[in-house]
Short mmCIF file of C-alpha atoms in Angstrom, two decimals:
data_model
loop_
_atom_site.label_atom_id
_atom_site.label_comp_id
_atom_site.label_asym_id
_atom_site.label_seq_id
_atom_site.Cartn_x
_atom_site.Cartn_y
_atom_site.Cartn_z
CA UNK A 1 -54.76 -2.53 18.03
CA UNK A 2 -52.19 -4.45 16.14
CA UNK A 3 -50.95 -7.94 16.28
CA UNK A 4 -47.85 -9.55 15.47
CA UNK A 5 -46.71 -12.37 16.25
CA UNK A 6 -43.08 -13.83 15.09
CA UNK A 7 -43.12 -17.51 14.36
CA UNK A 8 -40.19 -19.91 14.24
CA UNK A 9 -41.08 -23.22 12.78
CA UNK A 10 -38.65 -26.04 13.01
CA UNK A 11 -39.01 -29.66 12.07
CA UNK A 12 -35.91 -31.31 13.27
CA UNK A 13 -34.47 -34.68 12.61
CA UNK A 14 -32.33 -36.52 15.08
CA UNK A 15 -30.81 -39.85 15.03
CA UNK A 16 -31.21 -42.30 17.96
CA UNK A 17 -28.38 -44.26 19.48
CA UNK A 18 -30.43 -47.46 19.13
CA UNK A 19 -31.65 -46.66 15.59
CA UNK A 20 -29.56 -46.25 12.45
CA UNK A 21 -28.73 -42.57 11.62
CA UNK A 22 -30.90 -40.97 8.99
CA UNK A 23 -29.21 -40.36 5.65
CA UNK A 24 -28.57 -36.80 4.52
CA UNK A 25 -31.30 -37.11 1.86
CA UNK A 26 -33.81 -38.03 4.57
CA UNK A 27 -33.30 -34.68 6.42
CA UNK A 28 -34.98 -31.68 4.86
CA UNK A 29 -35.36 -28.13 6.23
CA UNK A 30 -36.96 -24.86 5.27
CA UNK A 31 -35.42 -21.83 6.99
CA UNK A 32 -37.11 -18.44 6.65
CA UNK A 33 -35.87 -15.08 8.05
CA UNK A 34 -38.32 -12.22 7.49
CA UNK A 35 -37.03 -8.80 8.64
CA UNK A 36 -38.29 -6.11 6.23
CA UNK A 37 -42.01 -5.56 6.86
CA UNK A 38 -43.31 -2.34 5.31
CA UNK A 39 -45.80 -1.83 8.13
CA UNK A 40 -43.09 -1.87 10.84
CA UNK A 41 -41.27 1.22 11.91
CA UNK A 42 -37.88 -0.29 10.99
CA UNK A 43 -36.54 -3.62 9.75
CA UNK A 44 -35.82 -6.30 12.39
CA UNK A 45 -32.15 -6.98 12.87
CA UNK A 46 -32.20 -10.61 14.00
CA UNK A 47 -34.12 -12.81 11.57
CA UNK A 48 -31.86 -12.82 8.53
CA UNK A 49 -28.69 -13.44 10.48
CA UNK A 50 -30.38 -16.09 12.55
CA UNK A 51 -31.70 -17.85 9.46
CA UNK A 52 -28.29 -17.85 7.77
CA UNK A 53 -26.50 -19.24 10.85
CA UNK A 54 -29.02 -21.92 11.57
CA UNK A 55 -29.11 -22.97 7.92
CA UNK A 56 -25.27 -23.37 7.90
CA UNK A 57 -25.49 -25.52 11.07
CA UNK A 58 -28.28 -27.70 9.71
CA UNK A 59 -26.31 -28.31 6.52
CA UNK A 60 -23.39 -29.48 8.65
CA UNK A 61 -25.89 -31.84 10.39
CA UNK A 62 -26.87 -33.45 7.08
CA UNK A 63 -30.04 -31.48 6.25
CA UNK A 64 -31.01 -30.49 2.70
CA UNK A 65 -31.77 -26.85 3.46
CA UNK A 66 -33.83 -24.30 1.55
CA UNK A 67 -33.22 -20.72 2.84
CA UNK A 68 -35.55 -17.74 2.25
CA UNK A 69 -34.91 -14.13 3.27
CA UNK A 70 -37.63 -11.46 3.41
CA UNK A 71 -40.06 -13.72 1.68
CA UNK A 72 -43.50 -12.66 0.52
CA UNK A 73 -46.55 -14.89 0.42
CA UNK A 74 -45.93 -16.47 -2.98
CA UNK A 75 -42.28 -17.20 -2.17
CA UNK A 76 -43.24 -18.86 1.13
CA UNK A 77 -46.01 -20.89 -0.60
CA UNK A 78 -43.61 -22.20 -3.27
CA UNK A 79 -40.98 -22.92 -0.66
CA UNK A 80 -43.42 -24.92 1.42
CA UNK A 81 -44.53 -26.84 -1.68
CA UNK A 82 -40.87 -27.69 -2.44
CA UNK A 83 -40.49 -28.90 1.13
CA UNK A 84 -43.61 -31.07 0.88
CA UNK A 85 -42.34 -32.54 -2.34
CA UNK A 86 -39.08 -33.72 -0.75
CA UNK A 87 -40.81 -35.67 2.04
CA UNK A 88 -41.21 -39.41 1.92
CA UNK A 89 -42.13 -41.87 4.63
CA UNK A 90 -39.69 -41.57 7.56
CA UNK A 91 -38.20 -38.19 6.49
CA UNK A 92 -37.16 -35.78 9.13
CA UNK A 93 -38.40 -32.26 8.21
CA UNK A 94 -37.50 -28.86 9.77
CA UNK A 95 -39.10 -25.51 9.16
CA UNK A 96 -37.59 -22.42 10.85
CA UNK A 97 -39.43 -19.08 10.67
CA UNK A 98 -38.18 -15.86 12.23
CA UNK A 99 -40.26 -12.75 11.71
CA UNK A 100 -43.70 -11.63 12.82
CA UNK A 101 -46.36 -14.04 13.97
CA UNK A 102 -49.98 -13.52 14.93
CA UNK A 103 -52.30 -15.49 17.09
CA UNK A 104 -55.87 -15.63 15.73
CA UNK A 105 -58.72 -18.00 16.82
CA UNK A 106 -56.20 -19.89 18.99
CA UNK A 107 -53.88 -20.64 16.09
CA UNK A 108 -50.45 -19.17 15.31
CA UNK A 109 -49.79 -17.76 11.83
CA UNK A 110 -46.44 -17.05 10.12
CA UNK A 111 -46.63 -13.66 8.36
CA UNK A 112 -44.92 -12.93 5.00
CA UNK A 113 -43.38 -9.53 4.46
CA UNK A 114 -46.05 -8.48 1.85
CA UNK A 115 -49.06 -9.38 3.98
CA UNK A 116 -51.90 -6.84 3.77
CA UNK A 117 -53.42 -7.12 7.25
CA UNK A 118 -56.21 -4.72 8.15
CA UNK A 119 -58.66 -6.98 10.00
CA UNK A 120 -58.47 -10.37 11.63
CA UNK A 121 -59.76 -12.22 8.60
CA UNK A 122 -56.72 -11.03 6.66
CA UNK A 123 -54.42 -12.92 9.05
CA UNK A 124 -55.97 -16.23 7.90
CA UNK A 125 -55.89 -15.13 4.28
CA UNK A 126 -52.24 -13.95 4.11
CA UNK A 127 -50.63 -15.84 6.99
CA UNK A 128 -49.55 -19.50 7.08
CA UNK A 129 -51.06 -21.55 9.98
CA UNK A 130 -48.42 -23.47 11.90
CA UNK A 131 -50.89 -26.27 12.52
CA UNK A 132 -51.69 -26.55 8.83
CA UNK A 133 -48.03 -26.70 7.90
CA UNK A 134 -47.33 -29.40 10.44
CA UNK A 135 -50.41 -31.32 9.31
CA UNK A 136 -49.31 -31.25 5.69
CA UNK A 137 -45.80 -32.42 6.58
CA UNK A 138 -47.28 -35.21 8.64
CA UNK A 139 -49.66 -36.17 5.85
CA UNK A 140 -46.68 -36.60 3.45
CA UNK A 141 -45.25 -39.24 5.82
CA UNK A 142 -42.55 -37.40 7.75
CA UNK A 143 -41.37 -39.44 10.74
CA UNK A 144 -40.15 -36.59 12.96
CA UNK A 145 -41.57 -33.10 12.83
CA UNK A 146 -39.96 -30.29 14.91
CA UNK A 147 -41.21 -26.68 14.88
CA UNK A 148 -38.93 -23.99 16.30
CA UNK A 149 -40.90 -20.75 16.59
CA UNK A 150 -39.21 -17.45 17.20
CA UNK A 151 -42.16 -15.13 16.50
CA UNK A 152 -43.20 -13.72 19.88
CA UNK A 153 -42.47 -10.11 18.97
CA UNK A 154 -44.98 -7.34 19.32
CA UNK A 155 -46.27 -6.94 15.79
CA UNK A 156 -47.07 -3.75 13.91
CA UNK A 157 -50.68 -4.59 13.03
CA UNK A 158 -51.92 -4.35 16.60
CA UNK A 159 -53.93 -1.17 16.44
CA UNK A 160 -55.86 -2.29 13.34
CA UNK A 161 -57.84 -4.88 15.28
CA UNK A 162 -57.61 -5.82 18.91
CA UNK A 163 -59.53 -9.07 19.20
CA UNK A 164 -56.44 -11.30 18.78
CA UNK A 165 -54.29 -12.20 21.75
CA UNK A 166 -50.62 -11.30 22.09
CA UNK A 167 -47.89 -13.78 21.39
CA UNK A 168 -48.46 -17.36 20.12
CA UNK A 169 -51.04 -20.01 20.73
CA UNK A 170 -50.53 -23.63 21.80
CA UNK A 171 -50.24 -26.03 18.90
CA UNK A 172 -52.41 -29.07 18.34
CA UNK A 173 -49.77 -31.10 16.49
CA UNK A 174 -49.73 -34.65 15.09
CA UNK A 175 -47.87 -37.45 16.82
CA UNK A 176 -44.10 -37.38 16.40
CA UNK A 177 -43.87 -33.60 16.68
CA UNK A 178 -41.58 -31.45 18.77
CA UNK A 179 -42.51 -27.76 18.99
CA UNK A 180 -40.58 -24.97 20.66
CA UNK A 181 -41.54 -21.30 20.97
CA UNK A 182 -38.85 -18.73 21.85
CA UNK A 183 -41.11 -17.34 24.58
CA UNK A 184 -44.01 -18.46 26.71
CA UNK A 185 -47.52 -18.80 25.29
CA UNK A 186 -49.19 -15.45 24.67
CA UNK A 187 -45.93 -13.61 25.74
CA UNK A 188 -44.08 -11.13 23.66
CA UNK A 189 -40.38 -10.28 23.63
CA UNK A 190 -39.00 -6.93 22.54
CA UNK A 191 -36.61 -6.98 19.66
CA UNK A 192 -33.13 -6.85 21.21
CA UNK A 193 -31.62 -4.72 18.41
CA UNK A 194 -28.66 -7.12 18.34
CA UNK A 195 -27.55 -8.97 15.26
CA UNK A 196 -28.76 -12.34 16.61
CA UNK A 197 -31.58 -13.40 18.90
CA UNK A 198 -30.87 -14.91 22.32
CA UNK A 199 -33.03 -17.91 21.38
CA UNK A 200 -30.95 -18.82 18.29
CA UNK A 201 -27.69 -18.16 20.04
CA UNK A 202 -28.57 -20.71 22.72
CA UNK A 203 -30.10 -23.15 20.22
CA UNK A 204 -26.91 -23.23 18.13
CA UNK A 205 -24.81 -24.00 21.21
CA UNK A 206 -26.93 -27.02 22.09
CA UNK A 207 -27.32 -28.38 18.61
CA UNK A 208 -23.55 -28.74 18.41
CA UNK A 209 -23.42 -31.04 21.49
CA UNK A 210 -23.11 -34.70 20.42
CA UNK A 211 -25.43 -37.43 21.56
CA UNK A 212 -28.14 -35.19 22.97
CA UNK A 213 -31.66 -36.16 22.09
CA UNK A 214 -33.73 -33.48 20.33
CA UNK A 215 -35.79 -33.02 23.47
CA UNK A 216 -32.66 -32.64 25.58
CA UNK A 217 -31.27 -30.14 23.07
CA UNK A 218 -34.35 -27.97 23.27
CA UNK A 219 -34.69 -28.29 27.03
CA UNK A 220 -31.07 -27.17 27.45
CA UNK A 221 -31.83 -24.28 25.08
CA UNK A 222 -34.81 -23.32 27.26
CA UNK A 223 -32.62 -23.31 30.39
CA UNK A 224 -29.98 -21.20 28.63
CA UNK A 225 -32.45 -18.61 27.44
CA UNK A 226 -34.21 -18.42 30.74
CA UNK A 227 -30.95 -17.91 32.68
CA UNK A 228 -29.45 -15.42 30.20
CA UNK A 229 -32.63 -13.34 30.25
CA UNK A 230 -33.00 -13.59 34.07
CA UNK A 231 -36.37 -15.17 33.66
CA UNK A 232 -37.72 -12.47 31.37
CA UNK A 233 -37.85 -14.83 28.41
CA UNK A 234 -38.93 -18.41 29.09
CA UNK A 235 -39.34 -20.63 25.98
CA UNK A 236 -42.23 -23.08 25.69
CA UNK A 237 -41.94 -26.71 24.55
CA UNK A 238 -44.48 -29.33 23.51
CA UNK A 239 -43.46 -32.86 22.49
CA UNK A 240 -45.23 -35.91 21.23
CA UNK A 241 -42.09 -37.74 20.06
CA UNK A 242 -42.33 -41.46 20.66
CA UNK A 243 -38.56 -42.07 20.18
CA UNK A 244 -35.35 -40.14 20.78
CA UNK A 245 -33.52 -38.49 17.87
CA UNK A 246 -30.31 -36.56 17.91
CA UNK A 247 -28.90 -33.84 15.71
CA UNK A 248 -25.29 -35.04 16.08
CA UNK A 249 -24.25 -38.54 17.08
CA UNK A 250 -20.95 -39.84 18.50
CA UNK A 251 -17.74 -37.71 18.51
CA UNK A 252 -17.92 -34.30 16.97
CA UNK A 253 -16.28 -35.53 13.78
CA UNK A 254 -19.07 -38.08 13.05
CA UNK A 255 -21.53 -35.67 11.54
CA UNK A 256 -23.46 -36.84 8.48
CA UNK A 257 -22.67 -35.21 5.18
CA UNK A 258 -19.41 -33.59 6.29
CA UNK A 259 -18.68 -30.46 8.28
CA UNK A 260 -16.87 -30.54 11.62
CA UNK A 261 -18.70 -29.79 14.78
CA UNK A 262 -17.36 -27.54 17.42
CA UNK A 263 -15.63 -29.47 20.18
CA UNK A 264 -15.47 -29.00 23.91
CA UNK A 265 -19.03 -27.78 24.11
CA UNK A 266 -20.76 -28.73 27.34
CA UNK A 267 -24.44 -28.69 28.12
CA UNK A 268 -25.75 -26.34 30.74
CA UNK A 269 -25.80 -27.71 34.30
CA UNK A 270 -28.86 -29.37 35.70
CA UNK A 271 -30.83 -29.86 32.47
CA UNK A 272 -34.59 -30.20 32.84
CA UNK A 273 -36.05 -33.68 32.30
CA UNK A 274 -37.31 -34.62 28.84
CA UNK A 275 -41.05 -33.98 28.44
CA UNK A 276 -43.59 -36.60 27.43
CA UNK A 277 -46.26 -34.17 26.12
CA UNK A 278 -45.87 -30.58 27.20
CA UNK A 279 -43.15 -28.88 29.23
CA UNK A 280 -44.80 -26.03 31.05
CA UNK A 281 -42.69 -22.94 31.33
CA UNK A 282 -41.60 -21.90 34.81
CA UNK A 283 -43.78 -19.28 36.46
CA UNK A 284 -43.08 -15.73 35.53
CA UNK A 285 -41.11 -13.61 38.04
CA UNK A 286 -43.27 -11.98 40.72
CA UNK A 287 -44.75 -8.64 39.76
CA UNK A 288 -42.93 -5.48 40.60
CA UNK A 289 -43.65 -3.92 44.02
CA UNK A 290 -46.52 -1.48 44.10
CA UNK A 291 -45.88 1.82 42.40
CA UNK A 292 -46.76 5.00 44.15
CA UNK A 293 -49.96 6.61 42.94
CA UNK A 294 -49.39 9.56 40.67
CA UNK A 295 -50.44 12.96 41.85
CA UNK A 296 -53.98 13.92 40.72
CA UNK A 297 -53.94 15.52 37.30
CA UNK A 298 -55.51 19.00 36.82
CA UNK A 299 -58.46 17.25 35.16
CA UNK A 300 -59.15 15.18 38.25
CA UNK A 301 -59.02 18.21 40.54
CA UNK A 302 -61.53 20.03 38.45
CA UNK A 303 -63.77 17.04 37.84
CA UNK A 304 -66.75 16.15 39.88
CA UNK A 305 -66.85 12.57 41.33
CA UNK A 306 -67.61 10.12 38.47
CA UNK A 307 -71.05 8.45 38.36
CA UNK A 308 -71.51 4.77 39.20
CA UNK A 309 -69.75 2.33 36.82
CA UNK A 310 -71.95 1.42 33.88
CA UNK A 311 -72.68 -2.10 32.69
CA UNK A 312 -70.56 -3.23 29.75
CA UNK A 313 -73.09 -1.93 27.23
CA UNK A 314 -74.30 1.06 29.16
CA UNK A 315 -73.61 4.65 28.12
CA UNK A 316 -71.43 6.55 30.61
CA UNK A 317 -72.30 9.99 31.84
CA UNK A 318 -71.33 12.77 29.47
CA UNK A 319 -67.81 14.11 29.80
CA UNK A 320 -67.82 17.09 32.20
CA UNK A 321 -67.06 20.40 30.52
CA UNK A 322 -64.05 20.87 32.81
CA UNK A 323 -62.61 17.62 31.48
CA UNK A 324 -63.27 18.31 27.84
CA UNK A 325 -61.66 21.76 28.16
CA UNK A 326 -58.61 20.42 29.99
CA UNK A 327 -55.21 20.63 28.41
CA UNK A 328 -54.60 17.89 25.89
CA UNK A 329 -51.98 17.19 23.24
CA UNK A 330 -52.21 19.39 20.17
CA UNK A 331 -53.93 17.67 17.24
CA UNK A 332 -51.39 16.17 14.93
CA UNK A 333 -51.98 18.57 12.07
CA UNK A 334 -49.36 17.44 9.63
CA UNK A 335 -47.35 20.18 8.00
CA UNK A 336 -47.01 20.02 4.24
CA UNK A 337 -43.59 18.36 4.46
CA UNK A 338 -44.97 15.58 6.68
CA UNK A 339 -47.95 15.15 4.40
CA UNK A 340 -45.58 14.76 1.50
CA UNK A 341 -43.62 12.13 3.44
CA UNK A 342 -46.87 10.27 4.23
CA UNK A 343 -47.91 10.46 0.58
CA UNK A 344 -44.65 8.80 -0.38
CA UNK A 345 -45.53 5.80 1.82
CA UNK A 346 -46.14 2.86 -0.60
CA UNK A 347 -49.25 1.68 1.25
CA UNK A 348 -50.76 5.16 1.40
CA UNK A 349 -49.88 5.69 -2.31
CA UNK A 350 -51.73 2.52 -3.31
CA UNK A 351 -54.79 3.37 -1.21
CA UNK A 352 -54.83 6.98 -2.37
CA UNK A 353 -54.78 5.81 -6.07
CA UNK A 354 -57.84 3.64 -5.34
CA UNK A 355 -59.63 6.54 -3.67
CA UNK A 356 -58.79 8.82 -6.57
CA UNK A 357 -60.37 6.38 -8.94
CA UNK A 358 -63.39 5.84 -6.69
CA UNK A 359 -63.89 8.49 -3.92
CA UNK A 360 -66.51 6.22 -2.37
CA UNK A 361 -64.23 3.19 -2.00
CA UNK A 362 -65.13 2.65 1.63
CA UNK A 363 -62.60 -0.11 2.13
CA UNK A 364 -59.70 2.01 0.87
CA UNK A 365 -60.81 4.98 2.88
CA UNK A 366 -61.02 2.97 6.12
CA UNK A 367 -57.65 1.30 5.56
CA UNK A 368 -55.91 4.62 4.75
CA UNK A 369 -57.43 6.05 7.93
CA UNK A 370 -55.84 3.17 9.89
CA UNK A 371 -52.48 3.82 8.33
CA UNK A 372 -52.62 7.51 9.07
CA UNK A 373 -53.61 6.78 12.67
CA UNK A 374 -50.77 4.23 13.10
CA UNK A 375 -48.35 6.97 11.96
CA UNK A 376 -49.79 9.61 14.29
CA UNK A 377 -51.52 11.71 11.55
CA UNK A 378 -54.80 11.69 13.47
CA UNK A 379 -56.33 14.63 11.65
CA UNK A 380 -55.96 12.86 8.34
CA UNK A 381 -57.18 9.61 9.85
CA UNK A 382 -60.33 11.24 11.20
CA UNK A 383 -61.11 12.68 7.75
CA UNK A 384 -60.93 9.23 6.23
CA UNK A 385 -63.08 7.73 9.01
CA UNK A 386 -65.53 10.66 8.45
CA UNK A 387 -65.92 9.64 4.79
CA UNK A 388 -66.16 5.98 5.75
CA UNK A 389 -69.05 6.70 8.16
CA UNK A 390 -70.70 9.06 5.71
CA UNK A 391 -70.93 6.14 3.25
CA UNK A 392 -71.82 3.58 5.90
CA UNK A 393 -73.18 5.11 9.15
CA UNK A 394 -73.28 1.66 10.75
CA UNK A 395 -69.55 0.88 10.27
CA UNK A 396 -68.72 0.03 13.88
CA UNK A 397 -65.01 -0.42 13.15
CA UNK A 398 -64.76 3.09 11.69
CA UNK A 399 -66.76 4.56 14.58
CA UNK A 400 -64.44 2.90 17.11
CA UNK A 401 -61.32 4.03 15.30
CA UNK A 402 -62.60 7.60 15.05
CA UNK A 403 -63.50 7.49 18.76
CA UNK A 404 -59.99 6.41 19.59
CA UNK A 405 -58.29 8.97 17.28
CA UNK A 406 -60.49 11.78 18.66
CA UNK A 407 -59.66 10.66 22.18
CA UNK A 408 -55.91 10.79 21.54
CA UNK A 409 -56.11 14.41 20.31
CA UNK A 410 -58.48 15.44 23.14
CA UNK A 411 -61.82 15.76 21.29
CA UNK A 412 -63.53 13.92 24.10
CA UNK A 413 -67.19 14.93 23.62
CA UNK A 414 -67.36 13.85 20.00
CA UNK A 415 -65.24 10.77 20.79
CA UNK A 416 -67.74 9.72 23.41
CA UNK A 417 -70.59 9.85 20.89
CA UNK A 418 -68.64 7.65 18.48
CA UNK A 419 -67.82 4.97 21.10
CA UNK A 420 -71.42 4.93 22.42
CA UNK A 421 -72.77 4.52 18.90
CA UNK A 422 -70.34 1.71 18.16
CA UNK A 423 -71.41 -0.12 21.37
CA UNK A 424 -75.05 0.49 20.59
CA UNK A 425 -74.59 -1.15 17.20
CA UNK A 426 -72.41 -3.97 18.63
CA UNK A 427 -72.81 -4.52 22.37
CA UNK A 428 -69.72 -5.75 24.14
CA UNK A 429 -67.46 -4.74 21.23
CA UNK A 430 -64.14 -5.14 22.98
CA UNK A 431 -62.25 -2.55 20.91
CA UNK A 432 -64.87 0.12 21.63
CA UNK A 433 -64.90 -0.74 25.33
CA UNK A 434 -61.13 -0.32 25.38
CA UNK A 435 -61.32 2.99 23.50
CA UNK A 436 -64.10 4.32 25.73
CA UNK A 437 -62.00 3.25 28.69
CA UNK A 438 -59.16 5.41 27.45
CA UNK A 439 -61.57 8.27 26.88
CA UNK A 440 -62.87 8.05 30.46
CA UNK A 441 -59.34 7.76 31.77
CA UNK A 442 -58.36 10.98 29.97
CA UNK A 443 -61.50 12.74 31.20
CA UNK A 444 -60.90 11.78 34.79
CA UNK A 445 -63.99 9.55 35.05
CA UNK A 446 -61.92 6.79 36.63
CA UNK A 447 -64.79 4.61 37.86
CA UNK A 448 -66.29 4.55 34.39
CA UNK A 449 -62.82 3.82 32.96
CA UNK A 450 -62.44 0.80 35.31
CA UNK A 451 -65.87 -0.50 34.33
CA UNK A 452 -65.05 -0.26 30.64
CA UNK A 453 -61.63 -1.88 31.03
CA UNK A 454 -63.12 -4.62 33.30
CA UNK A 455 -65.67 -5.41 30.59
CA UNK A 456 -62.97 -5.53 27.85
CA UNK A 457 -60.71 -7.77 29.96
CA UNK A 458 -63.54 -10.25 30.59
CA UNK A 459 -63.71 -10.69 26.79
CA UNK A 460 -59.93 -10.65 26.22
CA UNK A 461 -57.96 -11.12 29.44
CA UNK A 462 -54.66 -10.33 27.66
CA UNK A 463 -55.66 -6.98 26.22
CA UNK A 464 -52.60 -5.05 27.35
CA UNK A 465 -54.00 -1.55 26.83
CA UNK A 466 -57.04 -2.33 28.94
CA UNK A 467 -54.87 -3.87 31.75
CA UNK A 468 -52.54 -0.89 31.83
CA UNK A 469 -55.39 1.57 31.58
CA UNK A 470 -57.22 -0.10 34.44
CA UNK A 471 -54.09 0.02 36.50
CA UNK A 472 -53.83 3.77 36.03
CA UNK A 473 -57.52 4.28 36.76
CA UNK A 474 -57.28 2.14 39.94
CA UNK A 475 -54.31 4.11 41.16
CA UNK A 476 -56.10 7.41 40.54
CA UNK A 477 -59.10 6.08 42.43
CA UNK A 478 -56.99 5.24 45.46
CA UNK A 479 -56.48 1.51 44.88
CA UNK A 480 -52.70 1.85 44.62
CA UNK A 481 -51.77 -1.75 45.15
CA UNK A 482 -54.31 -3.20 42.73
CA UNK A 483 -53.32 -0.55 40.19
CA UNK A 484 -49.64 -1.30 40.51
CA UNK A 485 -50.31 -5.03 39.94
CA UNK A 486 -52.25 -4.31 36.72
CA UNK A 487 -49.47 -2.00 35.53
CA UNK A 488 -46.73 -4.53 36.31
CA UNK A 489 -48.60 -7.35 34.49
CA UNK A 490 -49.24 -5.13 31.49
CA UNK A 491 -45.56 -4.04 31.33
CA UNK A 492 -44.49 -7.69 31.53
CA UNK A 493 -46.65 -8.52 28.49
CA UNK A 494 -45.64 -5.36 26.55
CA UNK A 495 -42.72 -3.23 27.80
CA UNK A 496 -43.73 -0.53 25.31
CA UNK A 497 -47.21 0.03 26.82
CA UNK A 498 -46.05 2.98 28.96
CA UNK A 499 -44.61 4.82 25.93
CA UNK A 500 -47.81 4.03 24.03
CA UNK A 501 -50.03 5.66 26.64
CA UNK A 502 -47.69 8.64 26.91
CA UNK A 503 -48.20 9.17 23.17
CA UNK A 504 -51.92 9.34 23.92
CA UNK A 505 -51.28 12.10 26.49
CA UNK A 506 -51.79 9.76 29.48
CA UNK A 507 -49.09 9.46 32.16
#
């Protein structure tokens, strides 16, 4: 499964009414808007526009701003080095990042557009840890550090590995830091398709209000986003600021370094109190009312009652012949024209060149199989996983991915062997438990599906596919209310999960 996480990093400098205003040279900012990721289906619409508008506003507020658009790893590294070089004791620093972010090992990573992410270790290699960035800024002597993080989007790497949680992780930040995420911890927000994000729209409104402390500015932003989204998007704030700072002091015309502020801007009513350490987001809205159980599928009618639920590492009963012969989506055998289109994909081109030079390049074969699977070319993916397993029969990742791909196209008997072998080699392998749960769900072995999804959720409670799959299996087993709750919670975390399961032939 893939991960993405979008991160918005902001280090913001305010001036306090009781303290002299910081000079323009003492305010520095790095603003990054990453929209064009080759692994995504389409470019994001919001990040570049948001970065440009926020950069313009920060310049009017006296910041020395460096702006990057669609930055790769080297460009981001050089920009961070430039930022670090500008910092001296007492400097106020701001870093804004809009794009994809990934949570790994309870840390949040900013992802450059050229990141090559195939497994979780690649996140730490190609991504930029928010905690590391804040720590470096603090080590250079910055007085105020504010991170604004707008990276809670569902990322395109999710199907490649499924051990990382959705959304972003809490930050362990140095003293004097104010951090804001555009959504709650571990939550994801669907890209709106608009030119600007709701988060940045509300943030810009509040930054322009004179004499608000930075904490008040961000709290008002949180209220505005929560109300405008009808509680569907609730930003998260953490603060360890010891003093108040403001973006704009006095009348609107008193901005540092020139540039008039907008006038007659009023804060939202009933602002929330300023936090001392962490402002916990309000509780999510109650789950949707129970959904009616779907009618039994033809597979269920023909299937015999499933055997008792296995232990997490146990092998389920073989798939009944009636289930394996049941109607399933046609294998995605790509016509020549589609194969040509896939061959023109830059990532596939690069991997195919490596395989042509060395047909036993197991890493390139496995990665190309993942790309094919992510694009729905399951027959081509399975061929690459076949070759990967031929070279290394104990490759549990390839076994799991082949199990999942075979399950999607309805090859349930052979898929079951792959998942069982992956779990024999690596007991409690969460990805294989999730894949086998999907297999059992498709075969109508609902009790076995629930057992596999239960085991996966004990390891990763926010594994959306297992939560949604368990909901369907519970409904089909007669536990309508419990199933509806699982489904509602899964849809709250990932609104696209229904469409994802429909693409697997599960409704």
